[in-house]
CSV table of C-alpha atoms in Angstrom, one decimal:
chain,number,residue,atom,x,y,z
A,657,UNK,CA,-4.3,30.5,19.4
A,658,UNK,CA,-3.7,33.5,17.1
A,659,UNK,CA,-2.5,33.1,13.4
A,660,UNK,CA,1.0,35.1,12.4
A,661,UNK,CA,1.4,36.5,8.7
A,662,UNK,CA,3.5,38.1,7.0
A,663,UNK,CA,2.9,40.1,3.5
A,664,UNK,CA,-0.7,37.7,3.7
A,665,UNK,CA,1.5,34.4,4.0
A,666,UNK,CA,0.9,32.5,7.5
A,667,UNK,CA,4.1,31.7,9.4
A,668,UNK,CA,4.6,28.6,11.4
A,669,UNK,CA,8.3,28.3,12.0
A,670,UNK,CA,10.4,31.0,12.8
A,671,UNK,CA,13.3,29.9,10.3
A,672,UNK,CA,10.5,31.3,7.9
A,673,UNK,CA,11.0,34.8,8.7
A,674,UNK,CA,14.3,34.6,7.0
A,675,UNK,CA,12.6,33.2,3.9
A,676,UNK,CA,13.3,30.6,1.5
A,677,UNK,CA,16.6,31.7,-0.7
A,678,UNK,CA,19.5,29.9,-0.6
A,679,UNK,CA,21.2,31.7,2.2
A,680,UNK,CA,18.2,31.9,3.8
A,681,UNK,CA,18.0,27.8,3.6
A,682,UNK,CA,21.7,27.1,4.9
A,683,UNK,CA,22.4,29.9,7.2
A,684,UNK,CA,18.7,28.1,8.5
A,685,UNK,CA,20.3,24.3,9.0
A,686,UNK,CA,23.7,25.5,9.7
A,687,UNK,CA,22.5,27.6,12.8
A,688,UNK,CA,20.2,24.1,13.9
A,689,UNK,CA,22.9,21.8,13.3
A,690,UNK,CA,25.2,24.2,16.0
A,691,UNK,CA,21.9,23.6,18.6
A,692,UNK,CA,21.1,20.6,17.9
A,693,UNK,CA,24.4,18.0,19.4
A,694,UNK,CA,22.0,14.8,18.3
A,695,UNK,CA,21.4,16.1,14.9
A,696,UNK,CA,25.1,17.0,14.2
A,697,UNK,CA,26.8,14.0,15.2
A,698,UNK,CA,23.8,12.0,12.5
A,699,UNK,CA,24.4,14.2,10.2
A,700,UNK,CA,28.0,14.1,10.2
A,701,UNK,CA,28.8,10.2,11.0
A,702,UNK,CA,25.8,9.9,8.1
A,703,UNK,CA,28.1,11.3,5.2
A,704,UNK,CA,31.5,9.8,6.5
A,705,UNK,CA,33.5,7.1,8.7
A,706,UNK,CA,34.3,9.1,11.8
A,707,UNK,CA,35.5,7.3,15.4
A,708,UNK,CA,34.5,10.7,17.5
A,709,UNK,CA,33.9,14.2,17.2
A,710,UNK,CA,35.8,17.0,18.9
A,711,UNK,CA,32.2,18.9,19.6
A,712,UNK,CA,34.0,21.7,22.1
A,713,UNK,CA,36.6,22.4,19.1
A,714,UNK,CA,34.0,22.2,16.2
A,715,UNK,CA,33.4,25.7,14.1
A,716,UNK,CA,30.5,25.3,11.9
A,717,UNK,CA,30.6,29.0,9.5
A,718,UNK,CA,28.2,29.9,6.8
A,719,UNK,CA,29.0,32.5,3.8
A,720,UNK,CA,33.1,31.9,4.4
A,721,UNK,CA,35.1,33.6,1.8
A,722,UNK,CA,38.5,32.8,-0.5
A,723,UNK,CA,39.6,35.2,-3.6
A,724,UNK,CA,40.4,32.5,-5.2
A,725,UNK,CA,37.3,30.2,-4.6
A,726,UNK,CA,34.6,32.2,-3.6
A,727,UNK,CA,31.8,31.9,-1.1
A,728,UNK,CA,31.3,28.7,0.7
A,729,UNK,CA,27.9,28.0,1.8
A,730,UNK,CA,28.4,26.1,5.4
A,731,UNK,CA,31.9,24.7,6.5
A,732,UNK,CA,32.1,22.3,9.2
A,733,UNK,CA,35.6,22.2,11.0
A,734,UNK,CA,38.2,21.2,13.5
A,735,UNK,CA,41.0,21.1,11.8
A,736,UNK,CA,42.4,17.9,13.3
A,737,UNK,CA,39.6,15.4,12.5
A,738,UNK,CA,37.4,16.4,10.4
A,739,UNK,CA,36.8,19.5,7.2
A,740,UNK,CA,33.6,19.5,5.8
A,741,UNK,CA,32.7,21.8,2.8
A,742,UNK,CA,28.5,22.3,2.1
A,743,UNK,CA,27.2,23.0,-1.4
A,744,UNK,CA,23.5,23.8,-0.9
A,745,UNK,CA,21.3,24.4,-4.2
A,746,UNK,CA,17.3,24.9,-4.4
A,747,UNK,CA,15.5,22.6,-5.8
A,748,UNK,CA,16.7,19.5,-8.0
A,749,UNK,CA,20.2,21.5,-9.0
A,750,UNK,CA,23.8,20.0,-8.3
A,751,UNK,CA,26.9,22.2,-8.3
A,752,UNK,CA,28.8,22.2,-11.2
A,753,UNK,CA,32.3,20.6,-11.7
A,754,UNK,CA,34.1,23.8,-11.7
A,755,UNK,CA,32.5,25.2,-8.6
A,756,UNK,CA,33.1,21.8,-6.8
A,757,UNK,CA,36.9,22.1,-7.8
A,758,UNK,CA,37.5,25.9,-6.7
A,759,UNK,CA,36.4,24.2,-3.5
A,760,UNK,CA,39.0,21.6,-3.3
A,761,UNK,CA,41.8,23.8,-4.2
A,762,UNK,CA,40.7,26.3,-1.3
A,763,UNK,CA,43.5,27.6,0.5
A,764,UNK,CA,42.6,26.8,4.5
A,765,UNK,CA,40.9,23.0,3.1
A,766,UNK,CA,44.8,22.6,1.7
A,767,UNK,CA,46.6,23.2,4.7
A,768,UNK,CA,43.9,21.5,7.2
A,769,UNK,CA,45.8,19.0,9.6
A,770,UNK,CA,42.3,17.3,9.4
A,771,UNK,CA,42.4,13.3,8.9
A,772,UNK,CA,38.7,13.3,6.9
A,773,UNK,CA,38.2,16.4,3.9
A,774,UNK,CA,35.0,16.1,2.1
A,775,UNK,CA,32.8,18.5,-0.3
A,776,UNK,CA,28.8,18.1,0.3
A,777,UNK,CA,26.3,18.7,-1.9
A,778,UNK,CA,23.4,19.5,-1.0
A,779,UNK,CA,20.1,20.1,-3.2
A,780,UNK,CA,16.6,18.5,-2.7
A,781,UNK,CA,18.1,15.9,-5.7
A,782,UNK,CA,17.8,12.1,-4.3
A,783,UNK,CA,21.4,10.8,-3.4
A,784,UNK,CA,20.3,8.1,-6.6
A,785,UNK,CA,20.0,11.0,-8.7
A,786,UNK,CA,23.2,12.5,-7.3
A,787,UNK,CA,25.6,9.5,-7.6
A,788,UNK,CA,24.5,9.3,-11.4
A,789,UNK,CA,24.1,13.4,-12.2
A,790,UNK,CA,27.1,14.4,-9.9
A,791,UNK,CA,29.7,15.5,-12.8
A,792,UNK,CA,32.7,14.4,-10.3
A,793,UNK,CA,32.9,12.0,-7.5
A,794,UNK,CA,36.1,13.5,-5.9
A,795,UNK,CA,37.9,16.6,-7.1
A,796,UNK,CA,41.7,15.9,-6.6
A,797,UNK,CA,41.3,13.6,-4.6
A,798,UNK,CA,38.6,15.1,-2.3
A,799,UNK,CA,35.6,13.1,-1.9
A,800,UNK,CA,32.4,14.0,-2.6
A,801,UNK,CA,28.7,12.7,-1.8
A,802,UNK,CA,25.5,14.1,-1.7
A,803,UNK,CA,22.7,14.7,0.7
A,804,UNK,CA,18.9,15.6,0.0
A,805,UNK,CA,16.8,18.1,2.1
A,806,UNK,CA,14.8,15.0,2.7
A,807,UNK,CA,17.9,14.0,4.4
A,808,UNK,CA,17.9,17.0,6.4
A,809,UNK,CA,14.6,16.0,7.3
A,810,UNK,CA,15.1,12.5,8.5
A,811,UNK,CA,18.1,13.4,10.5
A,812,UNK,CA,16.0,15.8,12.4
A,813,UNK,CA,13.6,12.6,12.7
A,814,UNK,CA,16.6,10.6,13.7
A,815,UNK,CA,17.8,13.4,16.5
A,816,UNK,CA,14.5,14.4,17.7
A,817,UNK,CA,14.0,11.7,20.9
A,818,UNK,CA,17.4,12.4,22.1
A,819,UNK,CA,17.5,16.4,21.9
A,820,UNK,CA,16.6,18.3,24.9
A,821,UNK,CA,13.0,20.0,25.4
A,822,UNK,CA,14.9,23.4,24.0
A,823,UNK,CA,16.6,21.0,21.3
A,824,UNK,CA,13.0,19.5,20.6
A,825,UNK,CA,11.4,22.8,20.0
A,826,UNK,CA,14.1,23.8,17.6
A,827,UNK,CA,14.0,20.8,15.4
A,828,UNK,CA,10.6,21.1,15.4
A,829,UNK,CA,10.7,24.8,13.5
A,830,UNK,CA,13.5,23.5,11.1
A,831,UNK,CA,11.1,20.5,10.0
A,832,UNK,CA,8.0,23.2,9.9
A,833,UNK,CA,10.6,25.1,7.8
A,834,UNK,CA,11.5,22.2,5.5
A,835,UNK,CA,8.4,21.0,4.3
A,836,UNK,CA,7.6,24.6,2.5
A,837,UNK,CA,10.7,23.9,1.3
A,838,UNK,CA,10.7,20.3,0.3
A,839,UNK,CA,8.3,18.0,-2.1
A,840,UNK,CA,7.9,15.5,1.0
A,841,UNK,CA,7.8,12.3,-0.4
A,842,UNK,CA,4.3,10.2,1.3
A,843,UNK,CA,5.5,6.3,1.4
A,844,UNK,CA,1.5,6.3,1.9
A,845,UNK,CA,1.4,8.7,-1.7
A,846,UNK,CA,-1.6,7.4,-3.7
A,847,UNK,CA,-0.4,9.6,-6.5
A,848,UNK,CA,0.0,7.3,-9.7
A,849,UNK,CA,2.0,8.3,-12.5
A,850,UNK,CA,0.0,6.5,-15.9
A,851,UNK,CA,2.1,5.7,-19.0
A,852,UNK,CA,1.6,4.0,-22.2
A,853,UNK,CA,3.2,1.0,-23.9
A,854,UNK,CA,3.6,-0.5,-26.7
A,855,UNK,CA,3.9,-3.0,-28.5
A,856,UNK,CA,6.0,-2.5,-31.2
A,857,UNK,CA,9.3,-4.5,-30.2
A,858,UNK,CA,12.5,-2.4,-28.6
A,859,UNK,CA,15.8,-2.4,-30.1
A,860,UNK,CA,17.5,-4.8,-31.0
A,861,UNK,CA,15.1,-6.9,-29.0
A,862,UNK,CA,12.2,-9.6,-29.0
A,863,UNK,CA,10.1,-7.8,-26.5
A,864,UNK,CA,8.1,-4.8,-26.9
A,865,UNK,CA,7.2,-2.6,-23.5
A,866,UNK,CA,4.1,-4.8,-23.1
A,867,UNK,CA,5.8,-7.7,-23.3
A,868,UNK,CA,7.8,-6.8,-20.2
A,869,UNK,CA,5.0,-6.2,-18.2
A,870,UNK,CA,3.1,-9.0,-18.7
A,871,UNK,CA,5.7,-11.7,-19.1
A,872,UNK,CA,8.9,-9.7,-17.0
A,873,UNK,CA,6.5,-7.3,-14.5
A,874,UNK,CA,9.3,-5.3,-15.1
A,875,UNK,CA,9.1,-1.4,-16.7
A,876,UNK,CA,11.9,1.0,-17.5
A,877,UNK,CA,12.3,4.8,-17.9
A,878,UNK,CA,15.1,7.4,-17.9
A,879,UNK,CA,16.1,9.2,-14.6
A,880,UNK,CA,14.2,12.7,-15.2
A,881,UNK,CA,14.0,14.9,-18.3
A,882,UNK,CA,11.4,14.9,-20.7
A,883,UNK,CA,8.8,14.5,-18.5
A,884,UNK,CA,9.7,11.3,-16.9
A,885,UNK,CA,10.1,11.7,-12.8
A,886,UNK,CA,13.3,12.1,-11.3
A,887,UNK,CA,12.3,9.6,-8.4
A,888,UNK,CA,10.5,6.4,-8.1
A,889,UNK,CA,7.0,6.9,-7.6
A,890,UNK,CA,4.8,4.8,-5.5
A,891,UNK,CA,2.0,3.2,-7.9
A,892,UNK,CA,2.5,3.3,-11.7
A,893,UNK,CA,-0.1,2.6,-14.0
A,894,UNK,CA,-0.2,1.1,-17.6
A,895,UNK,CA,-2.0,2.1,-21.2
A,896,UNK,CA,-2.6,0.1,-24.1
A,897,UNK,CA,-5.0,-1.2,-26.6
A,898,UNK,CA,-7.2,2.0,-26.0
A,899,UNK,CA,-8.1,2.3,-22.2
A,900,UNK,CA,-6.2,1.4,-18.6
A,901,UNK,CA,-4.9,-2.2,-18.5
A,902,UNK,CA,-3.2,-2.3,-15.1
A,903,UNK,CA,-2.6,-0.5,-12.1
A,904,UNK,CA,0.6,-2.1,-9.9
A,905,UNK,CA,2.8,-0.5,-6.4
A,906,UNK,CA,6.1,-0.7,-7.1
A,907,UNK,CA,7.9,-3.0,-4.8
A,908,UNK,CA,11.7,-1.7,-5.9
A,909,UNK,CA,14.1,-0.4,-8.7
A,910,UNK,CA,17.0,-0.5,-9.7
A,911,UNK,CA,19.1,2.4,-11.7
A,912,UNK,CA,21.2,1.5,-14.4
A,913,UNK,CA,22.6,3.2,-17.9
A,914,UNK,CA,22.5,-1.6,-19.1
A,915,UNK,CA,18.9,-3.4,-18.3
A,916,UNK,CA,20.7,-6.2,-19.4
A,917,UNK,CA,21.5,-6.2,-15.8
A,918,UNK,CA,18.7,-6.4,-14.7
A,919,UNK,CA,16.3,-8.6,-17.3
A,920,UNK,CA,18.4,-10.9,-19.1
A,921,UNK,CA,16.3,-10.4,-22.3
A,922,UNK,CA,17.0,-7.2,-22.9
A,923,UNK,CA,20.2,-6.2,-25.4
A,924,UNK,CA,23.9,-5.7,-23.5
A,925,UNK,CA,24.1,-2.6,-24.6
A,926,UNK,CA,24.8,0.5,-22.7
A,927,UNK,CA,22.3,4.3,-22.5
A,928,UNK,CA,23.4,7.5,-22.4
A,929,UNK,CA,21.7,8.1,-19.2
A,930,UNK,CA,20.8,6.1,-16.4
A,931,UNK,CA,17.4,4.9,-15.8
A,932,UNK,CA,15.0,3.3,-13.4
A,933,UNK,CA,14.1,-0.1,-13.8
A,934,UNK,CA,11.0,-1.0,-11.8
A,935,UNK,CA,9.7,-4.1,-10.3
A,936,UNK,CA,5.9,-4.0,-10.1
A,937,UNK,CA,3.9,-5.6,-7.9
A,938,UNK,CA,0.5,-7.2,-8.0
A,939,UNK,CA,-1.9,-5.9,-11.0
A,940,UNK,CA,-5.2,-3.6,-10.3
A,941,UNK,CA,-7.7,-4.1,-11.9
A,942,UNK,CA,-10.2,-2.2,-12.6
A,943,UNK,CA,-13.2,-3.0,-11.8
A,944,UNK,CA,-14.6,-1.3,-15.1
A,945,UNK,CA,-13.5,-0.2,-18.4
A,946,UNK,CA,-11.7,3.0,-18.5
A,947,UNK,CA,-11.1,5.2,-21.4
A,948,UNK,CA,-8.2,6.8,-22.1
A,949,UNK,CA,-10.3,10.2,-23.7
A,950,UNK,CA,-7.7,13.1,-24.4
A,951,UNK,CA,-4.7,12.7,-23.4
A,952,UNK,CA,-2.3,12.4,-26.4
A,953,UNK,CA,-0.7,9.0,-28.1
A,954,UNK,CA,2.2,9.3,-26.2
A,955,UNK,CA,1.3,11.6,-23.5
A,956,UNK,CA,1.7,10.6,-19.3
A,957,UNK,CA,-0.3,12.0,-16.3
A,958,UNK,CA,-0.6,11.8,-12.7
A,959,UNK,CA,-3.8,10.8,-11.4
A,960,UNK,CA,-4.9,9.8,-7.9
A,961,UNK,CA,-5.3,6.4,-7.8
A,962,UNK,CA,-9.0,6.4,-6.5
A,963,UNK,CA,-9.7,8.6,-9.5
A,964,UNK,CA,-8.5,6.3,-11.7
A,965,UNK,CA,-10.5,3.8,-10.4
A,966,UNK,CA,-13.8,5.5,-10.4
A,967,UNK,CA,-13.9,7.9,-13.3
A,968,UNK,CA,-14.7,6.6,-16.7
A,969,UNK,CA,-11.4,8.0,-18.5
A,970,UNK,CA,-8.6,8.7,-17.8
A,971,UNK,CA,-8.2,12.4,-19.1
A,972,UNK,CA,-11.1,12.7,-16.5
A,973,UNK,CA,-9.1,11.2,-13.6
A,974,UNK,CA,-6.2,13.7,-14.5
A,975,UNK,CA,-8.4,16.8,-14.8
A,976,UNK,CA,-10.2,15.4,-11.0
A,977,UNK,CA,-6.6,15.1,-9.4
A,978,UNK,CA,-5.4,19.0,-10.9
A,979,UNK,CA,-9.1,20.3,-9.1
A,980,UNK,CA,-7.9,18.7,-6.0
A,981,UNK,CA,-4.6,19.7,-6.0
A,982,UNK,CA,-4.3,23.6,-7.1
């Protein structure tokens, strides 16, 4: 099959012709929801409890203008059962409180007799991240919920077997488009987040981070900011005493502002920001000594799992990983 290029870029989905600006993305999503009934139903039922969806009278509108509250990205409404306002952002961004409050005061929204009214934020942020970082959870008593682009991809996957052949073609086009938009998390990913541990006691605690690992099989860190991951990785590795000590699969995690809720020995204190607390799987121990190499004292790096097991230093594994992914 011939290859179609636009400005030198290979195009594999009709939605790519529109582009990847926020309006392009929301228009594409709205179009697919309007043409694929199964995906629309999955989307709506995932974010709110509703017994029946009146597809015949359901309107999906984009770029609706109001002189006081501005322009909405997507509105899904029938004015009797359902009225959703969707605000979409590209990347790890969440709408500000002021914008969401304006939507809640929108004249058509207020006057609607819909039984279910909801404001939905849509971006690459995970639901866990949005739960802790959205500035408000409701706007003038209108609930606010979040959906990620990965959720949209998952909804399309669920809808695919229930769709007609025509709808399946549209869904495939959307999935190709979304892959160019988001960082699709591969549950089999072998990327490892490598961090440094210390023997210094944690404030107001008899444990160090090394103690937490060796005695509790636990590690914690802030949720995003200053180079920390915004989503839990699949693997994490620990370095201390001048070398790589172990690699672990992350079996489970919790998000909290008080680690005492997870580890009794930790002080019962609250942080300003949410933290991941990981439950770690069995240690993978390198078969040879892997020195730290050229990494500053508290530096955190990403490496492919196999490079950590074959390279002589962590910095060499980091550099080889970067070379592979360029």
